[in-house]
Every structure is written in structure tokens, then in C-alpha cells.
Tab-separated table of C-alpha atoms in Angstrom:
chain	number	residue	atom	x	y	z
A	1	UNK	CA	27.683	8.852	2.389
A	2	UNK	CA	24.249	6.798	1.332
A	3	UNK	CA	26.187	3.623	2.983
A	4	UNK	CA	26.268	5.507	6.247
A	5	UNK	CA	22.834	6.811	5.920
A	6	UNK	CA	21.671	3.177	5.435
A	7	UNK	CA	23.632	2.011	8.601
A	8	UNK	CA	21.929	4.939	10.523
A	9	UNK	CA	18.604	3.908	9.366
A	10	UNK	CA	19.163	0.396	10.500
A	11	UNK	CA	21.025	1.210	13.902
A	12	UNK	CA	20.384	4.503	14.852
A	13	UNK	CA	18.005	6.531	16.868
A	14	UNK	CA	14.445	7.072	15.580
A	15	UNK	CA	15.119	5.552	12.303
A	16	UNK	CA	16.052	2.308	14.265
A	17	UNK	CA	12.838	2.563	16.292
A	18	UNK	CA	10.767	3.078	13.114
A	19	UNK	CA	12.245	-0.025	11.680
A	20	UNK	CA	11.439	-2.273	14.594
A	21	UNK	CA	7.883	-0.703	15.171
A	22	UNK	CA	7.137	-1.596	11.515
A	23	UNK	CA	8.430	-5.114	12.210
A	24	UNK	CA	6.212	-5.629	15.083
A	25	UNK	CA	3.126	-4.387	13.434
A	26	UNK	CA	3.689	-6.377	10.246
A	27	UNK	CA	4.364	-9.590	12.160
A	28	UNK	CA	1.227	-9.056	14.364
A	29	UNK	CA	-0.677	-8.590	10.768
A	30	UNK	CA	0.812	-11.919	9.526
A	31	UNK	CA	-0.502	-13.655	12.816
A	32	UNK	CA	-3.902	-12.335	12.499
A	33	UNK	CA	-3.988	-13.204	8.870
A	34	UNK	CA	-2.842	-16.559	9.472
A	35	UNK	CA	-5.613	-17.009	12.127
A	36	UNK	CA	-8.333	-15.599	9.638
A	37	UNK	CA	-7.099	-17.779	6.800
A	38	UNK	CA	-7.500	-21.179	8.668
A	39	UNK	CA	-11.092	-21.785	7.779
A	40	UNK	CA	-10.526	-20.798	4.343
A	41	UNK	CA	-7.677	-23.529	3.806
A	42	UNK	CA	-10.199	-26.225	3.499
A	43	UNK	CA	-11.631	-25.150	0.074
A	44	UNK	CA	-8.600	-23.137	-1.591
A	45	UNK	CA	-5.154	-24.512	-2.447
A	46	UNK	CA	-3.949	-20.992	-3.028
A	47	UNK	CA	-4.876	-19.917	0.570
A	48	UNK	CA	-3.547	-22.981	1.997
A	49	UNK	CA	-0.330	-22.032	0.205
A	50	UNK	CA	-0.103	-18.671	1.655
A	51	UNK	CA	-1.152	-20.085	5.218
A	52	UNK	CA	1.682	-22.675	5.174
A	53	UNK	CA	4.261	-19.693	4.069
A	54	UNK	CA	3.118	-17.689	6.797
A	55	UNK	CA	3.002	-20.230	9.560
A	56	UNK	CA	6.523	-21.405	8.519
A	57	UNK	CA	8.049	-18.214	10.078
A	58	UNK	CA	5.468	-15.771	11.601
A	59	UNK	CA	5.738	-17.028	15.280
A	60	UNK	CA	9.578	-17.715	14.848
A	61	UNK	CA	9.586	-13.824	13.755
A	62	UNK	CA	7.721	-13.281	16.678
A	63	UNK	CA	9.831	-14.991	19.150
A	64	UNK	CA	13.170	-13.778	17.448
A	65	UNK	CA	12.112	-10.122	18.053
A	66	UNK	CA	11.064	-10.807	21.472
A	67	UNK	CA	14.448	-12.184	22.092
A	68	UNK	CA	16.192	-9.293	20.642
A	69	UNK	CA	14.324	-7.027	22.736
A	70	UNK	CA	15.040	-9.211	25.810
A	71	UNK	CA	18.755	-8.846	25.594
A	72	UNK	CA	18.802	-6.374	28.636
A	73	UNK	CA	16.990	-8.374	30.985
A	74	UNK	CA	19.289	-9.223	33.933
A	75	UNK	CA	16.908	-9.819	36.801
A	76	UNK	CA	17.289	-6.248	37.896
A	77	UNK	CA	14.482	-5.128	40.175
A	78	UNK	CA	12.506	-2.799	37.682
A	79	UNK	CA	12.824	-5.625	34.915
A	80	UNK	CA	11.394	-8.181	37.054
A	81	UNK	CA	8.533	-5.749	37.833
A	82	UNK	CA	8.104	-5.087	34.202
A	83	UNK	CA	8.078	-8.881	33.605
A	84	UNK	CA	5.446	-9.311	36.157
A	85	UNK	CA	3.143	-6.445	35.255
A	86	UNK	CA	3.703	-6.582	31.359
A	87	UNK	CA	3.531	-10.569	30.968
A	88	UNK	CA	2.465	-12.484	34.273
A	89	UNK	CA	-0.566	-10.270	35.137
A	90	UNK	CA	-1.925	-10.097	31.613
A	91	UNK	CA	-1.563	-13.731	31.159
A	92	UNK	CA	-3.609	-14.468	34.232
A	93	UNK	CA	-6.138	-11.815	33.345
A	94	UNK	CA	-6.629	-12.844	29.726
A	95	UNK	CA	-6.518	-16.495	30.440
A	96	UNK	CA	-9.318	-16.179	32.773
A	97	UNK	CA	-11.032	-13.918	30.326
A	98	UNK	CA	-10.626	-16.314	27.345
A	99	UNK	CA	-12.157	-18.997	29.563
A	100	UNK	CA	-15.064	-17.038	30.690
A	101	UNK	CA	-15.686	-15.931	26.835
A	102	UNK	CA	-15.576	-19.761	26.014
A	103	UNK	CA	-18.049	-20.595	28.583
A	104	UNK	CA	-20.681	-17.855	27.492
A	105	UNK	CA	-19.963	-18.368	23.517
A	106	UNK	CA	-20.409	-22.338	24.004
A	107	UNK	CA	-22.970	-22.351	26.627
A	108	UNK	CA	-20.476	-24.509	28.773
A	109	UNK	CA	-20.287	-22.866	32.273
A	110	UNK	CA	-18.424	-25.837	33.593
A	111	UNK	CA	-15.394	-25.324	31.252
A	112	UNK	CA	-12.481	-25.171	33.676
A	113	UNK	CA	-10.234	-22.448	34.349
A	114	UNK	CA	-6.722	-23.600	34.263
A	115	UNK	CA	-3.610	-21.217	34.565
A	116	UNK	CA	-1.497	-24.320	33.527
A	117	UNK	CA	-3.094	-24.870	30.232
A	118	UNK	CA	-3.043	-21.730	28.045
A	119	UNK	CA	-5.895	-21.216	25.962
A	120	UNK	CA	-5.387	-20.352	22.205
A	121	UNK	CA	-3.004	-17.242	21.916
A	122	UNK	CA	-2.106	-17.288	25.773
A	123	UNK	CA	0.718	-19.698	25.159
A	124	UNK	CA	3.005	-17.168	23.956
A	125	UNK	CA	2.660	-15.114	27.153
A	126	UNK	CA	3.648	-18.115	29.218
A	127	UNK	CA	6.638	-18.685	26.740
A	128	UNK	CA	7.681	-15.156	26.892
A	129	UNK	CA	7.868	-15.434	30.987
A	130	UNK	CA	9.777	-18.504	30.769
A	131	UNK	CA	12.259	-17.469	28.035
A	132	UNK	CA	12.888	-13.987	29.738
A	133	UNK	CA	13.740	-15.599	33.006
A	134	UNK	CA	16.002	-17.805	31.361
A	135	UNK	CA	17.738	-14.874	29.492
A	136	UNK	CA	20.919	-14.738	31.942
A	137	UNK	CA	21.580	-18.330	31.375
A	138	UNK	CA	21.941	-18.217	27.711
A	139	UNK	CA	24.519	-15.303	27.915
A	140	UNK	CA	26.626	-17.592	30.156
A	141	UNK	CA	27.010	-20.221	27.318
A	142	UNK	CA	29.263	-20.577	24.459
A	143	UNK	CA	27.150	-21.787	22.082
A	144	UNK	CA	23.314	-20.793	23.357
A	145	UNK	CA	21.606	-21.376	19.869
A	146	UNK	CA	23.043	-24.864	19.404
A	147	UNK	CA	22.157	-25.617	22.907
A	148	UNK	CA	18.512	-24.224	22.695
A	149	UNK	CA	17.873	-26.180	19.414
A	150	UNK	CA	19.378	-29.273	21.142
A	151	UNK	CA	16.762	-28.669	23.770
A	152	UNK	CA	13.965	-28.137	21.394
A	153	UNK	CA	14.886	-31.180	19.082
A	154	UNK	CA	14.974	-33.340	22.351
A	155	UNK	CA	11.530	-32.184	23.640
A	156	UNK	CA	10.048	-32.847	19.850
A	157	UNK	CA	11.119	-36.496	20.162
A	158	UNK	CA	9.594	-36.897	23.518
A	159	UNK	CA	5.821	-37.676	23.859
A	160	UNK	CA	5.780	-37.433	27.553
A	161	UNK	CA	7.282	-34.136	28.046
A	162	UNK	CA	3.960	-32.754	29.430
A	163	UNK	CA	1.582	-30.077	28.566
A	164	UNK	CA	1.720	-27.797	31.642
A	165	UNK	CA	2.193	-24.178	30.487
A	166	UNK	CA	2.205	-25.514	26.741
A	167	UNK	CA	5.983	-26.559	27.540
A	168	UNK	CA	6.598	-28.648	24.622
A	169	UNK	CA	5.593	-25.659	22.408
A	170	UNK	CA	7.545	-23.203	24.472
A	171	UNK	CA	10.704	-25.227	24.431
A	172	UNK	CA	10.389	-25.953	20.582
A	173	UNK	CA	10.262	-22.245	19.950
A	174	UNK	CA	12.830	-21.525	22.296
A	175	UNK	CA	15.696	-21.337	19.636
A	176	UNK	CA	14.119	-18.431	17.929
A	177	UNK	CA	14.060	-16.412	21.087
A	178	UNK	CA	17.515	-17.273	21.799
A	179	UNK	CA	18.743	-16.282	18.200
A	180	UNK	CA	17.171	-12.910	19.039
A	181	UNK	CA	19.205	-12.814	21.972
A	182	UNK	CA	22.454	-13.165	20.150
A	183	UNK	CA	21.710	-10.721	17.298
A	184	UNK	CA	22.923	-7.408	17.178
A	185	UNK	CA	22.028	-4.150	15.224
A	186	UNK	CA	24.716	-4.898	12.283
A	187	UNK	CA	22.812	-8.136	11.610
A	188	UNK	CA	19.627	-6.317	10.645
A	189	UNK	CA	21.961	-3.925	8.599
A	190	UNK	CA	23.048	-6.724	6.708
A	191	UNK	CA	19.738	-8.463	5.801
A	192	UNK	CA	18.344	-4.957	4.651
A	193	UNK	CA	20.961	-4.369	2.296
A	194	UNK	CA	19.883	-4.347	-1.515
A	195	UNK	CA	21.997	-7.490	-2.339
A	196	UNK	CA	20.140	-9.524	0.186
A	197	UNK	CA	16.649	-7.997	-0.573
A	198	UNK	CA	16.887	-9.197	-4.215
A	199	UNK	CA	18.143	-12.633	-3.130
A	200	UNK	CA	15.208	-12.927	-0.871
A	201	UNK	CA	12.614	-12.585	-3.649
A	202	UNK	CA	13.284	-15.756	-5.310
A	203	UNK	CA	13.469	-17.581	-1.952
A	204	UNK	CA	10.227	-16.240	-0.962
A	205	UNK	CA	8.673	-17.243	-4.284
A	206	UNK	CA	10.192	-20.569	-3.996
A	207	UNK	CA	8.587	-21.094	-0.565
A	208	UNK	CA	5.170	-20.113	-1.869
A	209	UNK	CA	5.543	-22.368	-4.825
A	210	UNK	CA	6.798	-25.172	-2.520
A	211	UNK	CA	3.861	-24.642	-0.290
A	212	UNK	CA	1.272	-24.726	-3.191
A	213	UNK	CA	2.774	-28.096	-4.393
A	214	UNK	CA	2.347	-29.636	-0.859
A	215	UNK	CA	-0.851	-28.047	-0.047
A	216	UNK	CA	-3.033	-31.071	-0.830
A	217	UNK	CA	-1.141	-33.263	1.639
A	218	UNK	CA	1.191	-31.510	4.020
A	219	UNK	CA	0.003	-31.358	7.806
A	220	UNK	CA	0.268	-27.491	8.983
A	221	UNK	CA	0.552	-29.161	12.512
A	222	UNK	CA	4.556	-29.287	11.854
A	223	UNK	CA	4.604	-25.620	12.173
A	224	UNK	CA	2.605	-25.531	15.266
A	225	UNK	CA	5.123	-27.372	17.492
A	226	UNK	CA	2.282	-28.254	19.971
A	227	UNK	CA	3.517	-31.641	20.837
A	228	UNK	CA	5.991	-34.338	19.750
A	229	UNK	CA	6.620	-35.397	16.267
A	230	UNK	CA	4.891	-38.766	17.133
A	231	UNK	CA	1.739	-36.943	16.936
A	232	UNK	CA	2.548	-36.240	13.156
A	233	UNK	CA	2.307	-39.842	12.446
A	234	UNK	CA	6.216	-40.278	12.062
A	235	UNK	CA	8.764	-42.354	14.543
A	236	UNK	CA	10.407	-40.223	17.279
A	237	UNK	CA	13.668	-40.346	15.725
A	238	UNK	CA	12.434	-38.141	12.941
A	239	UNK	CA	12.597	-35.101	15.189
A	240	UNK	CA	16.429	-35.498	14.825
A	241	UNK	CA	16.029	-34.058	11.452
A	242	UNK	CA	12.639	-32.575	11.266
A	243	UNK	CA	13.155	-29.892	13.850
A	244	UNK	CA	16.472	-28.647	12.767
A	245	UNK	CA	15.016	-28.390	9.411
A	246	UNK	CA	11.962	-26.406	10.461
A	247	UNK	CA	14.131	-24.088	12.449
A	248	UNK	CA	16.498	-23.499	9.413
A	249	UNK	CA	13.756	-22.848	7.001
A	250	UNK	CA	11.853	-20.477	9.604
A	251	UNK	CA	15.196	-18.487	10.116
A	252	UNK	CA	15.723	-18.039	6.325
A	253	UNK	CA	12.009	-16.924	5.773
A	254	UNK	CA	12.407	-14.600	8.871
A	255	UNK	CA	15.423	-13.162	7.278
A	256	UNK	CA	13.831	-12.634	3.914
A	257	UNK	CA	10.587	-11.088	5.793
A	258	UNK	CA	12.987	-8.745	7.867
A	259	UNK	CA	15.002	-7.658	4.780
A	260	UNK	CA	11.757	-5.998	3.231
A	261	UNK	CA	10.289	-4.336	6.090
A	262	UNK	CA	10.795	-0.648	5.639
A	263	UNK	CA	12.856	1.401	7.950
A	264	UNK	CA	11.122	4.729	7.439
A	265	UNK	CA	8.279	6.099	9.490
A	266	UNK	CA	5.044	5.188	7.917
A	267	UNK	CA	1.378	5.430	8.836
A	268	UNK	CA	1.283	2.257	10.881
A	269	UNK	CA	4.694	2.704	12.631
A	270	UNK	CA	3.246	4.031	15.852
A	271	UNK	CA	0.842	1.063	15.791
A	272	UNK	CA	3.722	-1.234	16.428
A	273	UNK	CA	4.210	-0.124	19.890
A	274	UNK	CA	0.838	-1.559	20.741
A	275	UNK	CA	1.026	-4.972	19.215
A	276	UNK	CA	0.551	-6.893	22.406
A	277	UNK	CA	-3.063	-5.456	22.666
A	278	UNK	CA	-3.902	-6.578	19.268
A	279	UNK	CA	-2.177	-10.039	20.118
A	280	UNK	CA	-4.135	-10.383	23.230
A	281	UNK	CA	-7.491	-8.916	22.039
A	282	UNK	CA	-7.843	-10.246	18.422
A	283	UNK	CA	-8.433	-13.815	19.610
A	284	UNK	CA	-11.558	-12.940	20.848
A	285	UNK	CA	-12.805	-11.788	17.361
A	286	UNK	CA	-11.149	-14.849	15.686
A	287	UNK	CA	-12.839	-17.213	18.129
A	288	UNK	CA	-16.163	-15.535	17.520
A	289	UNK	CA	-15.801	-16.112	14.104
A	290	UNK	CA	-15.664	-19.868	14.669
A	291	UNK	CA	-18.317	-19.971	17.321
A	292	UNK	CA	-20.872	-17.989	15.391
A	293	UNK	CA	-20.183	-19.584	12.001
A	294	UNK	CA	-19.191	-16.479	10.027
A	295	UNK	CA	-17.389	-18.603	7.565
A	296	UNK	CA	-20.521	-20.487	6.583
A	297	UNK	CA	-21.345	-17.834	4.077
A	298	UNK	CA	-20.221	-19.364	0.573
A	299	UNK	CA	-19.126	-15.861	-0.905
A	300	UNK	CA	-16.182	-15.967	1.624
A	301	UNK	CA	-14.727	-19.126	-0.053
A	302	UNK	CA	-14.266	-17.262	-3.372
A	303	UNK	CA	-11.411	-14.628	-4.319
A	304	UNK	CA	-13.452	-11.711	-3.351
A	305	UNK	CA	-14.394	-13.066	-0.093
A	306	UNK	CA	-10.615	-14.346	0.580
A	307	UNK	CA	-9.447	-10.861	0.017
A	308	UNK	CA	-12.290	-9.672	2.178
A	309	UNK	CA	-11.216	-11.771	5.228
A	310	UNK	CA	-7.613	-10.545	4.681
A	311	UNK	CA	-8.558	-6.813	4.569
A	312	UNK	CA	-10.705	-7.463	7.639
A	313	UNK	CA	-7.811	-9.014	9.578
A	314	UNK	CA	-5.494	-6.003	8.823
A	315	UNK	CA	-8.191	-3.657	9.588
A	316	UNK	CA	-8.710	-5.550	13.047
A	317	UNK	CA	-5.254	-5.306	13.890
A	318	UNK	CA	-4.880	-1.761	12.928
A	319	UNK	CA	-7.836	-0.881	15.194
A	320	UNK	CA	-6.756	-2.863	18.254
A	321	UNK	CA	-3.189	-1.064	18.100
A	322	UNK	CA	-4.731	2.421	18.069
A	323	UNK	CA	-4.276	4.538	21.199
A	324	UNK	CA	-8.035	4.887	22.203
A	325	UNK	CA	-8.088	0.937	22.479
A	326	UNK	CA	-4.812	1.023	24.194
A	327	UNK	CA	-6.210	3.586	26.653
A	328	UNK	CA	-9.129	1.361	27.546
A	329	UNK	CA	-7.268	-1.806	28.210
A	330	UNK	CA	-4.033	-0.321	29.550
A	331	UNK	CA	-4.993	-1.207	33.104
A	332	UNK	CA	-5.107	-4.957	32.450
A	333	UNK	CA	-2.383	-5.063	29.685
A	334	UNK	CA	0.247	-2.786	31.225
A	335	UNK	CA	-0.935	-2.196	34.713
A	336	UNK	CA	1.278	-0.029	36.755
A	337	UNK	CA	0.688	-2.026	40.131
A	338	UNK	CA	2.674	0.410	42.221
A	339	UNK	CA	0.815	-0.729	45.299
A	340	UNK	CA	2.249	-4.247	45.009
A	341	UNK	CA	6.142	-3.232	44.875
A	342	UNK	CA	8.555	-1.736	47.183
A	343	UNK	CA	9.856	1.620	45.938
A	344	UNK	CA	13.478	1.597	44.843
A	345	UNK	CA	15.643	2.768	47.757
A	346	UNK	CA	17.348	6.194	46.823
A	347	UNK	CA	19.863	6.070	49.511
A	348	UNK	CA	22.304	3.093	50.320
A	349	UNK	CA	22.435	1.466	53.625
A	350	UNK	CA	25.564	2.382	55.630
A	351	UNK	CA	28.547	0.838	53.818
A	352	UNK	CA	26.628	-0.180	50.862
A	353	UNK	CA	26.914	0.975	47.314
A	354	UNK	CA	23.835	2.265	45.309
A	355	UNK	CA	23.401	-0.550	42.509
A	356	UNK	CA	24.006	1.279	38.975
A	357	UNK	CA	20.551	0.573	37.794
A	358	UNK	CA	19.181	2.451	41.159
A	359	UNK	CA	21.684	5.305	40.467
A	360	UNK	CA	20.383	5.656	36.900
A	361	UNK	CA	16.755	5.587	37.980
A	362	UNK	CA	16.958	7.962	40.729
A	363	UNK	CA	18.659	10.349	38.307
A	364	UNK	CA	15.980	10.338	35.827
A	365	UNK	CA	18.044	8.621	33.289
């Protein structure tokens, strides 16, 4: 009975939703903590170790979960509409907003607005748009993960792959999205068994210890995947082993992280449905902290200050995921835009069968 209950917790109904909402909230917390810790890494080996550990898997985890929830994307009209209103439109709005913010904060009115050059966190929306459009293709391949990893590896070795829409970064994180596409609920049940959880503890500890050891000399840029490996000061052929190795490392750490995410409903569970708001909005605060020199205060670079920065990052994400914030920004983050789309037909043309999706929609399902 206990085993059946555990299975239901991982794969069924409200319990399943609580688990994934918890995953989404905790993942965006890690994203914000990583951004907040970055200025502290220059004076603290311990913070650098945590920073490296988190950066080794937090964006891969973000991409993996995005892939898991994109499995049903099939180019149907309502899903294309959702892709436009929930990804493309917020990308345009916030790319412009971040550029205007930079102009104001840096007193640089000539800084160009370019929708082809995502600024700061906006690359992920560009990636999600491209990844989701490619979803039907991956389901047609026999070995989608291997193919996507081959693509990411090739791009990591190609300095001239181009920077439009952060394409090099998009394609190097693509394998994690594809992994999410091929995952099933039973995979999450497996990583949440106590045997796996206990095995995950020494793995995570070893990762932190290794990060502490390499902290003085390791280049965190390896985890950003912003360009080719040549930019890391190694020959292009190093991408043949570096990219797959980082892929495996990220998957292992992501699995360890997912194993310890609670499946029951907690105080932050409901906040997990608003992570896109936190992702898009927290960047303004993070960048303001850099532009205004918040980290110039010496006390922030001691243990108490580092804990305060971490608590502030968690508090920021918590606030940005709340319903009042979502209500204010919903018109630009999740616009309805009914005026821009045709209404679905409720009656077929003569001799034409109503598509399954439209039958479900018209019946209220």
C-alpha cells in the first residue's frame, strides 16, 4: 500500500501537480540565488563552490522541466496561440523593457533595441520558442537525445555558429529539453525512491567538494554555454568530450535535485505556477544591484552578508510569484490577445470532420 501511495504521489492527480510546482519554484529560486551570488564569488571560495554546483545543473533542470511540459505540443491552433501569447509576446515586451531599463540605469540613450540579441535572462524565452516549435520533429526520431546532443556538441566546436537569438546557447541546452520530452512520470517516481535519494546525497556532497577544490581556477563560463569551447581557451576538438561530459554531469545533478523535491503541498507549492513572472522580473533587481553598486558594502562579503543575500534572493522570488504581482503583470506575461486570433470553428464545413482538439474545446473539456 505504501508503494502504491508513493506511486500516486509521483504520478497522479493533485499530488503530481504539487511535486512539479515545487520543482518549478525551487528551480527558479536556484536561478535567482546563482545570479545573486555571482558578485560574492570574487572573495569567497565557499560561495564560489556553491555557485559552480548550482550552475552545473540549474538551467539544465529548467530546460528539462520545460521539455517535460512541452510533450503535448503538436502545432495545434490553441497550442500555437499559447506559444505566441505565452512566449513570443513576453519576449518582445521584456526585451524592449530590459533595453529601456539599461538605457535609463546606465544613462545610455543610444543603446540599441535588438530582438535578435537577447539581453540577460531573455535568451531562455528565445530558446523555449525554438525548442517548442521543434518538438514534433524530436518525436519522429529513433534516438532524439543522441541527435540533440550531437547538435549541441557540434555547435560547441563551431566558433562561427552565429549569435542571433543566442543560437549557440539555445542549441547547447537543447539536449536537456529533449530529455524532458522523452521522460515519463515513472522516471520521476524512480528518482524519488528512498534508495535513489540516499545515493544522491554523497553525489551532491562530492559535487560541492569538487567545486570547492576547483573554485580558484575553474572558469564558470563552461556552464553558461554562451559560445564555442574555443572561447574557453581550448582547441575546438575539446568540445567532443567536454560537451557530453557536462551534459552527463548536469543530468546526474538534476536527478539528485529532483529526488529530494518534496511531493506534498507546501507553503510555496502554489507559487510554482508563477515562476515565469519571477524569471522575467527578477532580472531587473539583479541588474539594478550591479548598476547601483549594492555589493560595494563590505559586510555583504562576510558569512552574515552572504546569508542575507541568499535570503533576499529567496524572498524576491517568493514575492514575484505571488498572485498580486501576477495580477499586475499578467497583461504582458500571459496576455489573452483574443483580438489577434480567429475563433475556433464549432461547426465543420460540408464534408469536413471537426478536428479532435476542436471537439474537445467546444465540449468544454
